[in-house]
PDB file of C-alpha atoms in Angstrom:
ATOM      1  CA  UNK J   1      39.568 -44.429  35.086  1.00 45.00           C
ATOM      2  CA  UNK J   2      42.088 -45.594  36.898  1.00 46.00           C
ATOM      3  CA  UNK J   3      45.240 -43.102  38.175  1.00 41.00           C
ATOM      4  CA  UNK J   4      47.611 -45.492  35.618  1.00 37.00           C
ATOM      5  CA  UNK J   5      45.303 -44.785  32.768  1.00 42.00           C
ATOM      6  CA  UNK J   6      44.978 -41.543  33.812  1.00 38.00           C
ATOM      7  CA  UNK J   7      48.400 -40.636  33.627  1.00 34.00           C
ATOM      8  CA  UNK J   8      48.912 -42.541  30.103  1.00 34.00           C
ATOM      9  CA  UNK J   9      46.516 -40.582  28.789  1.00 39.00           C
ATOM     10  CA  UNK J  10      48.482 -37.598  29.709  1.00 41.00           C
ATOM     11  CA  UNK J  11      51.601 -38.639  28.326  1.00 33.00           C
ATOM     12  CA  UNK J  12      49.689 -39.279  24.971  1.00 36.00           C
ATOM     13  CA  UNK J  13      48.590 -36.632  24.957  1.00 44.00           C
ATOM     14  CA  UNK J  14      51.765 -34.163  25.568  1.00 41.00           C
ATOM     15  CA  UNK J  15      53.291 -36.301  22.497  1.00 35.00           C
ATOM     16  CA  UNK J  16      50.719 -35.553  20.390  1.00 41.00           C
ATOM     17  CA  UNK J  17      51.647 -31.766  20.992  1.00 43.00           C
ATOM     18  CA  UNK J  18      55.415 -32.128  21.229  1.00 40.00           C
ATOM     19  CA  UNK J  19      55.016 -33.965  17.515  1.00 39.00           C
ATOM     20  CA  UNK J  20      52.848 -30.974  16.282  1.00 42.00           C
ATOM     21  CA  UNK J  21      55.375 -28.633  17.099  1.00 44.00           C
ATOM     22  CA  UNK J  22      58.289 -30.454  15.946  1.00 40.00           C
ATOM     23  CA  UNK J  23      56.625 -31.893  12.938  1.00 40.00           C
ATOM     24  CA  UNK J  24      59.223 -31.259   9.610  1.00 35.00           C
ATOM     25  CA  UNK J  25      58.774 -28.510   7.137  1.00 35.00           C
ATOM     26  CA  UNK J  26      56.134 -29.265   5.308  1.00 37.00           C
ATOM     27  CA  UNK J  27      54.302 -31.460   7.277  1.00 38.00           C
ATOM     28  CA  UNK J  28      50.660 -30.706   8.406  1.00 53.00           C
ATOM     29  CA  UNK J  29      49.881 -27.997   5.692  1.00 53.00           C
ATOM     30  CA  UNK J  30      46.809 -25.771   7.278  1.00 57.00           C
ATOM     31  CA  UNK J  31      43.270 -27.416   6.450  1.00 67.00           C
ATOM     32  CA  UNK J  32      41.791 -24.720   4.323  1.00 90.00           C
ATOM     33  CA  UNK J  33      43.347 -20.924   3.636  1.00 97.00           C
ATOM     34  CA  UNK J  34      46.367 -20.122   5.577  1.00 98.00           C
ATOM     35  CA  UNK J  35      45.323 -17.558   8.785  1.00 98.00           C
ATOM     36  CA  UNK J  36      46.875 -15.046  10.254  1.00 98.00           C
ATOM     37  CA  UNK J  37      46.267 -12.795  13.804  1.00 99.00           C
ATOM     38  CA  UNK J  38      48.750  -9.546  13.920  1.00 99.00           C
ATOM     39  CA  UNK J  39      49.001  -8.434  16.574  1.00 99.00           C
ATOM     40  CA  UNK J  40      49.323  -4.129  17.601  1.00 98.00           C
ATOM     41  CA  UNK J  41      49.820  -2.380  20.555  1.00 98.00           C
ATOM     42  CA  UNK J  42      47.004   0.613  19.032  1.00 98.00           C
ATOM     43  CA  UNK J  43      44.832   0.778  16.072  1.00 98.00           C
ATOM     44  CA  UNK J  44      47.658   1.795  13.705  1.00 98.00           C
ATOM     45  CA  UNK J  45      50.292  -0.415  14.894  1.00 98.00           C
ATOM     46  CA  UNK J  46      49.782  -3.674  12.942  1.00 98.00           C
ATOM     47  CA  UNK J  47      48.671  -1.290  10.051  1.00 98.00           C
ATOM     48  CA  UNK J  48      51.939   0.631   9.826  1.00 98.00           C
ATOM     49  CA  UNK J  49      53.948  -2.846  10.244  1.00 98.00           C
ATOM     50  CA  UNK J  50      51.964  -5.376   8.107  1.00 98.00           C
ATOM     51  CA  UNK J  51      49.343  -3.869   6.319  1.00 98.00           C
ATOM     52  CA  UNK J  52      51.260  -4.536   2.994  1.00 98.00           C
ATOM     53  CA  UNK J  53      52.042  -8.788   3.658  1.00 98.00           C
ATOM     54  CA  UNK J  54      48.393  -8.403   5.254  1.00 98.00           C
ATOM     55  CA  UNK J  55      46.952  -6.908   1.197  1.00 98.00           C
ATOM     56  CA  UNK J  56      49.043  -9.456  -0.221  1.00 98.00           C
ATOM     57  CA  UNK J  57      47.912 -12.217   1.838  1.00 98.00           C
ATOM     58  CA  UNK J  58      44.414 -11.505   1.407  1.00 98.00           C
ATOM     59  CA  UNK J  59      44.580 -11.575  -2.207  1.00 98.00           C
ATOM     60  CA  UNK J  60      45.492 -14.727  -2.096  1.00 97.00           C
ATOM     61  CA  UNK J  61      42.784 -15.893   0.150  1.00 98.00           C
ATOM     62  CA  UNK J  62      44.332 -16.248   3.495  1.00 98.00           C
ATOM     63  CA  UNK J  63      42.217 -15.201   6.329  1.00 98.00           C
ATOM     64  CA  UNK J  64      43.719 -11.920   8.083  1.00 98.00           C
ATOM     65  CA  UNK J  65      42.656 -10.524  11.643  1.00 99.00           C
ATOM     66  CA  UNK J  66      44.288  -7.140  12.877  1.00 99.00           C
ATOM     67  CA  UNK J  67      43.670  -6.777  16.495  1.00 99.00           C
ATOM     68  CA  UNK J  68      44.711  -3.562  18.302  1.00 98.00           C
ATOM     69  CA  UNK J  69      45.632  -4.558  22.086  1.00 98.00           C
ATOM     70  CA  UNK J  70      44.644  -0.766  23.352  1.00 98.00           C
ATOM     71  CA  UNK J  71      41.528   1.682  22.431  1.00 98.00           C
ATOM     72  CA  UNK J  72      44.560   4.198  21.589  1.00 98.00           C
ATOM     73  CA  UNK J  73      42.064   6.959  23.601  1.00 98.00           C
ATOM     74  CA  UNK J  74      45.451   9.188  24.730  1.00 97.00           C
ATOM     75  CA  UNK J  75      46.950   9.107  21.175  1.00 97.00           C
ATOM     76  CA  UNK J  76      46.111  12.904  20.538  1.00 97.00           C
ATOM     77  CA  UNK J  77      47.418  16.099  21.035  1.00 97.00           C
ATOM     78  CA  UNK J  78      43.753  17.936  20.746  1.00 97.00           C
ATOM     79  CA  UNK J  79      41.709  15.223  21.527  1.00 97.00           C
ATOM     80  CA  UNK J  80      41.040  11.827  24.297  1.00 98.00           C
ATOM     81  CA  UNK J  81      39.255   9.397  25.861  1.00 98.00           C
ATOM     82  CA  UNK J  82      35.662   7.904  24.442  1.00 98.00           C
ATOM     83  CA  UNK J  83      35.259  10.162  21.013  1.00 98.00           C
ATOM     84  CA  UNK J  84      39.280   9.511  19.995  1.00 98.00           C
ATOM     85  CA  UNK J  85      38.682   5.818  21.129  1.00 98.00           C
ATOM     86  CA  UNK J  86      35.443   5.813  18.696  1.00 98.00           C
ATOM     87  CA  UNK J  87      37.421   7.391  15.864  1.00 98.00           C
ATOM     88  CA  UNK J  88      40.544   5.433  15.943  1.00 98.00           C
ATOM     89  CA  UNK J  89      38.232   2.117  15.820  1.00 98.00           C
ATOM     90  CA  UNK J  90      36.373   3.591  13.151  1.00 98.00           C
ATOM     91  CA  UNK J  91      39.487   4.349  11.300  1.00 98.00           C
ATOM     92  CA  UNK J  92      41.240   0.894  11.429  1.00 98.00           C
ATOM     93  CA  UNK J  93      37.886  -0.364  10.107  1.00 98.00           C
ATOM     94  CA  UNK J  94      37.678   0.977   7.226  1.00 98.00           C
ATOM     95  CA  UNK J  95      41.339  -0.024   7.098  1.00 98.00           C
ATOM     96  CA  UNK J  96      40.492  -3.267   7.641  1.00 98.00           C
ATOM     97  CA  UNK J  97      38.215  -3.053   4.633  1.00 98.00           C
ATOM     98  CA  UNK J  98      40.877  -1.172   2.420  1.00 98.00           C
ATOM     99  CA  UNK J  99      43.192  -4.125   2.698  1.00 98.00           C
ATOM    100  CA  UNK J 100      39.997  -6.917   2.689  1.00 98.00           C
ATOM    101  CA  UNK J 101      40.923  -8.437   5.978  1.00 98.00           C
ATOM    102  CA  UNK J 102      38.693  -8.521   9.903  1.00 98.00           C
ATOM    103  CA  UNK J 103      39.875  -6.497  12.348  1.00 98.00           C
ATOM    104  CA  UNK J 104      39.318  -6.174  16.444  1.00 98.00           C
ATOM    105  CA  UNK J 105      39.944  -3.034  19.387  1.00 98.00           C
ATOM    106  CA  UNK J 106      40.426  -4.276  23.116  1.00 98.00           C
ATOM    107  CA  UNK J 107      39.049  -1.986  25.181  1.00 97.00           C
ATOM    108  CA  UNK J 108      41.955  -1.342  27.199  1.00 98.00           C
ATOM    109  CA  UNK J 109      42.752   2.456  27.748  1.00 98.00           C
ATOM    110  CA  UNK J 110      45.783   3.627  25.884  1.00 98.00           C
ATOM    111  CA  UNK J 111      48.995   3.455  27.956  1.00 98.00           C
ATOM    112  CA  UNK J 112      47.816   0.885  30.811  1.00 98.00           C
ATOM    113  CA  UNK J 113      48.100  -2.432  28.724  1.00 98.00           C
ATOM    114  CA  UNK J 114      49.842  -4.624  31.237  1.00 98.00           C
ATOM    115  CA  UNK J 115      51.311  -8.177  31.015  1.00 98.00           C
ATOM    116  CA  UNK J 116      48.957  -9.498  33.680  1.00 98.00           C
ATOM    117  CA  UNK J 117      47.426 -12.953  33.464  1.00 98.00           C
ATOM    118  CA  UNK J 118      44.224 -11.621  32.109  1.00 98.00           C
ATOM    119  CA  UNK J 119      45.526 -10.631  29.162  1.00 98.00           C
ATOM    120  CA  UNK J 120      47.456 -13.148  28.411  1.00 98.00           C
ATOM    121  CA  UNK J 121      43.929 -15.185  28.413  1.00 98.00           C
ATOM    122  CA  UNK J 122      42.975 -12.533  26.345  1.00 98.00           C
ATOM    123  CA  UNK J 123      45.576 -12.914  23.659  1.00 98.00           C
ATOM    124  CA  UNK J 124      45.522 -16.695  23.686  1.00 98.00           C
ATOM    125  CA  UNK J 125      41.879 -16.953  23.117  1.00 98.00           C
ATOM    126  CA  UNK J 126      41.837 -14.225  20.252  1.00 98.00           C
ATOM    127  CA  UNK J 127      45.092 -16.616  18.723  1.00 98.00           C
ATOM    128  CA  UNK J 128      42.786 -19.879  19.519  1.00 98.00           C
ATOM    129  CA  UNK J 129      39.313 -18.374  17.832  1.00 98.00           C
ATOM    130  CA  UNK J 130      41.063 -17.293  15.475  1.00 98.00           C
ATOM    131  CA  UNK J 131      43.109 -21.119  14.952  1.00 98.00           C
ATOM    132  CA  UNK J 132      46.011 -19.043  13.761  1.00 98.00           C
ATOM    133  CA  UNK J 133      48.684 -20.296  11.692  1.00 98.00           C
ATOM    134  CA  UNK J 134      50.915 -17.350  12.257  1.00 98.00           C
ATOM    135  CA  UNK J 135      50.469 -14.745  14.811  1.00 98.00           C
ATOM    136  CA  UNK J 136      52.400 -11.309  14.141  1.00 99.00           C
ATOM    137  CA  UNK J 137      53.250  -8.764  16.950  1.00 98.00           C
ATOM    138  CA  UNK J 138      56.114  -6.314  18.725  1.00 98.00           C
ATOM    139  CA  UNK J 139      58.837  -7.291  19.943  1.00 98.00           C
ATOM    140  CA  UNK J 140      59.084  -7.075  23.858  1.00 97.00           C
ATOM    141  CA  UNK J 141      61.468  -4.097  23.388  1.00 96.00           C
ATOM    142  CA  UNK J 142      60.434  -0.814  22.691  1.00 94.00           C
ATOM    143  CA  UNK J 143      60.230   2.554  24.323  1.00 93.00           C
ATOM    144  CA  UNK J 144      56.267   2.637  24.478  1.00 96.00           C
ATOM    145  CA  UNK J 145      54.800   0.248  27.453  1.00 98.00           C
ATOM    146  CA  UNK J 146      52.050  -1.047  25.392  1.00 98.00           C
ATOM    147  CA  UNK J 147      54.328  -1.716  22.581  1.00 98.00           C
ATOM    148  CA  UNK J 148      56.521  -3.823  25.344  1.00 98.00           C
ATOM    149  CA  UNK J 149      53.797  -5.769  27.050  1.00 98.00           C
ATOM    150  CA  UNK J 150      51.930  -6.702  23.521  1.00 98.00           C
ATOM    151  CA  UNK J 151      55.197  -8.608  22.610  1.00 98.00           C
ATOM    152  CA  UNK J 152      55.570 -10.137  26.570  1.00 98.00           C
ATOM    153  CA  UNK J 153      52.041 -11.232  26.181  1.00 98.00           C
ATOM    154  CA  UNK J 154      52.498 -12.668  22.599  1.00 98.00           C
ATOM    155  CA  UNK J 155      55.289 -14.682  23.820  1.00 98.00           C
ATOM    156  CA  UNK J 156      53.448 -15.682  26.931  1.00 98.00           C
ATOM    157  CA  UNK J 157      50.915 -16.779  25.002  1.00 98.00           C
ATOM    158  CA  UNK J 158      53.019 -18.990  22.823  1.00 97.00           C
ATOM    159  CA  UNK J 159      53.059 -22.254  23.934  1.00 95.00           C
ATOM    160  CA  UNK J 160      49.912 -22.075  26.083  1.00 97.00           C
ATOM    161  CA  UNK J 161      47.648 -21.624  22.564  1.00 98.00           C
ATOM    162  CA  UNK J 162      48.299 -24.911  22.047  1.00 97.00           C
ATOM    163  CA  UNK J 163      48.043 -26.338  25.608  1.00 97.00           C
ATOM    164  CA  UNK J 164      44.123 -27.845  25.900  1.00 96.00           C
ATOM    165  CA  UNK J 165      43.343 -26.806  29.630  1.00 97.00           C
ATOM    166  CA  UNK J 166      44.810 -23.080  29.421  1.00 98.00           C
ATOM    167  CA  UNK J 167      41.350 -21.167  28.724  1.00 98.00           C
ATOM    168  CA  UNK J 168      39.399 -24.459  27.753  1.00 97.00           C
ATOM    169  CA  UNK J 169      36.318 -22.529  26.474  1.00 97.00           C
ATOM    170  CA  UNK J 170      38.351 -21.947  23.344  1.00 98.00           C
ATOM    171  CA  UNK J 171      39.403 -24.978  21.360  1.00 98.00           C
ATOM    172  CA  UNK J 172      43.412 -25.296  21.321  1.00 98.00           C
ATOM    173  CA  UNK J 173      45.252 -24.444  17.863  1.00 98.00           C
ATOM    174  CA  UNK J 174      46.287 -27.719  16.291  1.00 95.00           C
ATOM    175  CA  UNK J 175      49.544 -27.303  16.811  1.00 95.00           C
ATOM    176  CA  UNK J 176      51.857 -24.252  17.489  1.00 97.00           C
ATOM    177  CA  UNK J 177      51.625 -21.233  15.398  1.00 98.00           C
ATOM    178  CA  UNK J 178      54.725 -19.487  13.850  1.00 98.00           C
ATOM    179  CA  UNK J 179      55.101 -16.119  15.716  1.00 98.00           C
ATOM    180  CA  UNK J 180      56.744 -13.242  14.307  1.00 98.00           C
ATOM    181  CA  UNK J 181      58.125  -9.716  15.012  1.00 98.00           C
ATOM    182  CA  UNK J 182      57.623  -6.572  13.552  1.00 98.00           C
ATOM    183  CA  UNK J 183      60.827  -4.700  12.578  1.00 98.00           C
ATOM    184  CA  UNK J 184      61.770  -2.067  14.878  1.00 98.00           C
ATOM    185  CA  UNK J 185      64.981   0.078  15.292  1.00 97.00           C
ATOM    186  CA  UNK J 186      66.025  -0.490  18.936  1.00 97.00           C
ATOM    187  CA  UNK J 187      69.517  -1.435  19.690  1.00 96.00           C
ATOM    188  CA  UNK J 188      68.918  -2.386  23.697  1.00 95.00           C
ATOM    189  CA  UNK J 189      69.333  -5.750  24.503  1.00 95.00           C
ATOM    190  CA  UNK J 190      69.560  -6.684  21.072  1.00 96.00           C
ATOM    191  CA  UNK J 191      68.975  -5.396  17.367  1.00 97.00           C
ATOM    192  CA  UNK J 192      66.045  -6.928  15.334  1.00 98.00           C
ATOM    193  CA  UNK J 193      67.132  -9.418  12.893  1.00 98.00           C
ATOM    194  CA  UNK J 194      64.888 -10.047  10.071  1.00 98.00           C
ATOM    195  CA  UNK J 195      64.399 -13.615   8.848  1.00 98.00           C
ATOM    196  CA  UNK J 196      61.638 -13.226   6.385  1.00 98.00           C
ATOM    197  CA  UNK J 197      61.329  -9.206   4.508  1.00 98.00           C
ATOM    198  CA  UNK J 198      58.797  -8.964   1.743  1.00 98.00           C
ATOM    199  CA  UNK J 199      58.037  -6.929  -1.023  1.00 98.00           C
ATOM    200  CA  UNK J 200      55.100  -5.432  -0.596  1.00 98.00           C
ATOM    201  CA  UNK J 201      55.271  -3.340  -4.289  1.00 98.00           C
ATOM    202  CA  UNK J 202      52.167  -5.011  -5.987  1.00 97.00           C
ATOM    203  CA  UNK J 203      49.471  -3.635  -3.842  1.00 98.00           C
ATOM    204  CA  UNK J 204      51.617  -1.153  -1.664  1.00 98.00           C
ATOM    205  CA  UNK J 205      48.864   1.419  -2.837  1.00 98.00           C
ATOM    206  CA  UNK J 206      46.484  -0.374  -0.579  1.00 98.00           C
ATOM    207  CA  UNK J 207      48.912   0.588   2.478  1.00 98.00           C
ATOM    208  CA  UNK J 208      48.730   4.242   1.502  1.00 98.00           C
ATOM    209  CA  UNK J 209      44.993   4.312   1.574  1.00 98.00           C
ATOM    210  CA  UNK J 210      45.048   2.702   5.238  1.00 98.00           C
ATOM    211  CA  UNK J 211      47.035   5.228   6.284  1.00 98.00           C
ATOM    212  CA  UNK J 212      45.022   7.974   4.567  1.00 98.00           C
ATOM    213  CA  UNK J 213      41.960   6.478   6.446  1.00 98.00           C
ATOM    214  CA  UNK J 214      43.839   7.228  10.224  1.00 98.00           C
ATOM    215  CA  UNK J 215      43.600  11.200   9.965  1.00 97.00           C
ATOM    216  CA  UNK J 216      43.850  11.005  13.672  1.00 97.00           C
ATOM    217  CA  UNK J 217      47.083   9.803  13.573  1.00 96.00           C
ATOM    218  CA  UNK J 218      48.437  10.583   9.887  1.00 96.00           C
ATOM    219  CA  UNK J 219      46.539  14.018   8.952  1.00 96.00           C
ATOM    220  CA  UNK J 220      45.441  16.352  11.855  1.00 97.00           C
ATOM    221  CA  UNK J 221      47.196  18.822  12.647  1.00 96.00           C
ATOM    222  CA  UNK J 222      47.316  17.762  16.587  1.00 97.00           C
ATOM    223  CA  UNK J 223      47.770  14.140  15.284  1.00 97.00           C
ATOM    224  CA  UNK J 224      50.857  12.110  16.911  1.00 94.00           C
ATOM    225  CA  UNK J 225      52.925  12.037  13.691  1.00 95.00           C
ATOM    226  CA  UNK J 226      51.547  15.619  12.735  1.00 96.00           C
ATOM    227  CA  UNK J 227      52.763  17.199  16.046  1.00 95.00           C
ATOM    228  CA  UNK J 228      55.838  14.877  16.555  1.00 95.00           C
ATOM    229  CA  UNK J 229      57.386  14.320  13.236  1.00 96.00           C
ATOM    230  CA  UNK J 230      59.963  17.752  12.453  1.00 95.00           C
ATOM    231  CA  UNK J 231      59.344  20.139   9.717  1.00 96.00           C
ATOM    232  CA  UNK J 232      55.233  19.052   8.892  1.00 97.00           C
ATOM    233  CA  UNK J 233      53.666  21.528   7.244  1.00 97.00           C
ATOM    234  CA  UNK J 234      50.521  23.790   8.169  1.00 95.00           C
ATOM    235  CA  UNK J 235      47.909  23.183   4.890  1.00 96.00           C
ATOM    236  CA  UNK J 236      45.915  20.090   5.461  1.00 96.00           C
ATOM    237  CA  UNK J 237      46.826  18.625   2.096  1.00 96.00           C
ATOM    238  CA  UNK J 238      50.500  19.451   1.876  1.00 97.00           C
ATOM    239  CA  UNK J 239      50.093  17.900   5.844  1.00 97.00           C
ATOM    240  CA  UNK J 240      48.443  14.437   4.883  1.00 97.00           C
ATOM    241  CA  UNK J 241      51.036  14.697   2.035  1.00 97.00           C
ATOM    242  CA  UNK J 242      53.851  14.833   3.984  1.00 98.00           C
ATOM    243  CA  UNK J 243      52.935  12.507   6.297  1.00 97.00           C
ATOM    244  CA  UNK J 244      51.921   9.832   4.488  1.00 98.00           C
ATOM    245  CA  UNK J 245      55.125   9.802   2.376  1.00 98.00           C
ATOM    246  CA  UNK J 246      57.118   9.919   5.710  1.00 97.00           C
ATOM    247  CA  UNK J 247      54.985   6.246   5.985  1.00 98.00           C
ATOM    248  CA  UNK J 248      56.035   5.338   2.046  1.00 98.00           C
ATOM    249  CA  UNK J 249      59.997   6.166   3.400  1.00 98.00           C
ATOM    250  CA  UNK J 250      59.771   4.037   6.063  1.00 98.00           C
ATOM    251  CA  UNK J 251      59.014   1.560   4.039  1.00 98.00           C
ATOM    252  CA  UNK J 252      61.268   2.131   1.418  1.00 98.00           C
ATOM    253  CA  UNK J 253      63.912   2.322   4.443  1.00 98.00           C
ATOM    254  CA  UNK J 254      63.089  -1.590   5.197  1.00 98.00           C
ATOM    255  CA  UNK J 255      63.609  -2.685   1.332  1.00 98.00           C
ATOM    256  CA  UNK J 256      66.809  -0.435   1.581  1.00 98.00           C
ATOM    257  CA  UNK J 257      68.334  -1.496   5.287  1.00 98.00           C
ATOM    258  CA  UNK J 258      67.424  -5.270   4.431  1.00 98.00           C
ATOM    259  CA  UNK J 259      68.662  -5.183   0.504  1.00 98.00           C
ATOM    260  CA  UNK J 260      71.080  -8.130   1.348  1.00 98.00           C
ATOM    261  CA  UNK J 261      68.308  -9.980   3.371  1.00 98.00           C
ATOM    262  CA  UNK J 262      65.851  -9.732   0.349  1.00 98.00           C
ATOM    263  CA  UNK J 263      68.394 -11.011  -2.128  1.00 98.00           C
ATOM    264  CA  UNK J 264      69.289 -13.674  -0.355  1.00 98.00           C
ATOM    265  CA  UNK J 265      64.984 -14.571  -0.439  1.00 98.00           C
ATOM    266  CA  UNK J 266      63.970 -13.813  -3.929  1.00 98.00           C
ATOM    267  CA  UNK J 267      67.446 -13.862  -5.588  1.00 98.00           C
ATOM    268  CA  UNK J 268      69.141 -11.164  -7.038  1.00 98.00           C
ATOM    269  CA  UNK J 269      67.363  -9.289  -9.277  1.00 98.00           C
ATOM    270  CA  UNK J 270      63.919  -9.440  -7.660  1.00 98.00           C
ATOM    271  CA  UNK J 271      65.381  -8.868  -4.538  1.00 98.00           C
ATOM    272  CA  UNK J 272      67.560  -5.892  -5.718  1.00 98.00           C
ATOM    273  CA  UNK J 273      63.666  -4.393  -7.767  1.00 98.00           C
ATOM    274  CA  UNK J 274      61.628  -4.370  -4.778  1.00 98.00           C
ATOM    275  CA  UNK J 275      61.245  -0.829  -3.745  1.00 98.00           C
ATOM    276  CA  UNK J 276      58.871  -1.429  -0.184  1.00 98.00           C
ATOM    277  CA  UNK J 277      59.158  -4.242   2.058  1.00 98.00           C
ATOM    278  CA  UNK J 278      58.130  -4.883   5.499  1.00 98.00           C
ATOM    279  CA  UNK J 279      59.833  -7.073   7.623  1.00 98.00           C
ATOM    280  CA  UNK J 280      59.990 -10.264  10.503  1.00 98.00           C
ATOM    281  CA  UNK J 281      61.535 -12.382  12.815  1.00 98.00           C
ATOM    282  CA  UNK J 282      60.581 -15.746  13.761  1.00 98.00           C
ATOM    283  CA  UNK J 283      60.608 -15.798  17.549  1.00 98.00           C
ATOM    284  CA  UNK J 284      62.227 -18.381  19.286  1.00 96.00           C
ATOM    285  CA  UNK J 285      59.178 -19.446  21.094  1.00 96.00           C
ATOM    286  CA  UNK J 286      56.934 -20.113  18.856  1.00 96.00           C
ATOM    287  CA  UNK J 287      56.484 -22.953  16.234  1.00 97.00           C
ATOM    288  CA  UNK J 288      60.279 -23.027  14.476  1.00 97.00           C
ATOM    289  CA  UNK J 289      59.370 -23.603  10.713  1.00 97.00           C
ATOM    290  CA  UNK J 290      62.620 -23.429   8.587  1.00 97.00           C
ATOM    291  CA  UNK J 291      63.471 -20.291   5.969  1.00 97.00           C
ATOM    292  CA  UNK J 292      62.076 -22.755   2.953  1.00 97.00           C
ATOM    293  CA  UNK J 293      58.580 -23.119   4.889  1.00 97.00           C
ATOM    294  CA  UNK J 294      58.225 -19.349   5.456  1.00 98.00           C
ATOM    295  CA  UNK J 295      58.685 -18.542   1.768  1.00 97.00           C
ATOM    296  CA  UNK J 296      55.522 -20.859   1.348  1.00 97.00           C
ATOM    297  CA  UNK J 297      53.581 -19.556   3.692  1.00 98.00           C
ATOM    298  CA  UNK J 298      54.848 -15.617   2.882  1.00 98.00           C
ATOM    299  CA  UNK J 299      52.884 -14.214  -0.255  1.00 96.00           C
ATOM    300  CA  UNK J 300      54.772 -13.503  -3.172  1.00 94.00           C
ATOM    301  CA  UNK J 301      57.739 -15.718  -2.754  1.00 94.00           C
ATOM    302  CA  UNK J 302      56.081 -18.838  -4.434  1.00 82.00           C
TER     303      UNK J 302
END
């Protein structure tokens, strides 16, 4: 081939991706059920933030993958390394059956997840097996490192998913997926601002039992949330109790903070009924589909 031909074929080929990812709401609707990677920094992360959207979505036949970025082996007051590890992936299993999606553990050690070129191969081929249409993770501010680096690494990987020499022995996604944030509470350098908050009422029971099925984290005694959270009390039942509505409050908090958000989505008296959401923010780097394309691609708003 000569170096003319060569480069023409280059420049087809970057238009072909630019027009993916600028292609109209609407246009390219996924070939077969939608999919969807979420991304956590430790097997309870993307359960806590999605596992009700992630129910939802399943029902409806979209194809869900939770994938937990660290092992989560230092996540215990009582207990670490290789047997917590073990546990915690057990755990998020039977999650992932719970809410009838797959799930995935990296075995990176708890607390040493960094943003290093590795990973971010890591994360784009999990995004590119996976030929995600929207990929779900942190937000690059946070006071936990791993929480940090998950979202530096999910907007790393952002444009490269799509770019067909970055980790060529997966196949490129066919054109940019939407990536979201999880709703957090930090202020510092900026506030999360929700663009798409669903109810997650019709099979919010399915949450609950994921969180039931992380004792580790949501019903030991020496759990994180059992030794962290103020005022838990000492019976195991009245513990697992407590905790898990702390969990049902949080999410009730979301429908509550973001009451204006979900009127504005569902119109005012479904959006003023909806008692649990969970909530998201497009990120600015990845595929920009409009409000209108969201709701279609979001369960329960069509």
């Amino acid at each position: 081939m000569t170096r003319t031909a060569t480069i023409l074929t280059g420049l087809l080929a970057s238009l072909t991706i630019l027009s993916a990812q600028s292609a109209p709401p609407g246009a390219q609707p996924p070939a077969g059920p939608l999919r969807v990677i979420a991304f956590g920094a430790h097997p309870d992360d993307a359960e806590l933030k999605a596992s009700g959207v992630a129910a939802l979505w399943a029902a409806e036949g979209a194809k869900v993958k939770f994938v937990a970025m660290t092992n989560g082996d230092v996540g215990h007051f009582a207990m670490a390394g290789g047997p917590l590890a073990k546990r915690r992936k057990a755990e998020v299993a039977e999650c992932a059956r719970i809410l009838g999606i797959e799930n995935e553990v990296l075995d990176i050690h708890d607390g040493e997840l960094v943003p290093s070129l590795e990973n971010r191969k890591k994360m784009a081929r999990l995004i590119r097996d996976w030929q995600a249409d929207i990929v779900l993770g942190h937000r690059p501010y946070d006071y936990h490192a791993d929480h940090r680096y998950t979202g530096v690494l999910m907007d790393d990987a952002a444009v490269l998913v799509v770019a067909p020499f970055f980790v060529p022995d997966t196949p490129p996604t066919r054109r940019n997926p939407v990536f979201l944030y999880y709703s957090d509470a930090f202020q510092d350098p900026k506030p999360f601002n929700p663009t798409v908050v669903v109810g997650i009422d019709g099979l919010a029971d399915k949450k609950w039992q994921c969180v039931s099925a992380m004792p580790s984290q949501f019903g030991d005694k020496d759990s994180w949330q059992g030794r962290t959270l103020p005022g838990v009390p000492e019976g195991d039942r009245e513990r697992e109790a407590y905790l898990l509505d702390q969990v049902k409050k949080r999410s009730a908090g979301v429908a509550d903070q973001y009451r204006e958000r979900l009127i504005a989505l569902y119109g005012r008296e479904r959006g003023q009924a909806v008692k649990y959401a969970e909530a998201f923010q497009l990120s600015q780097y990845g595929r920009q589909a409009s409000v209108e394309e969201l709701k279609q691609m979001f369960p329960t708003f069509h």
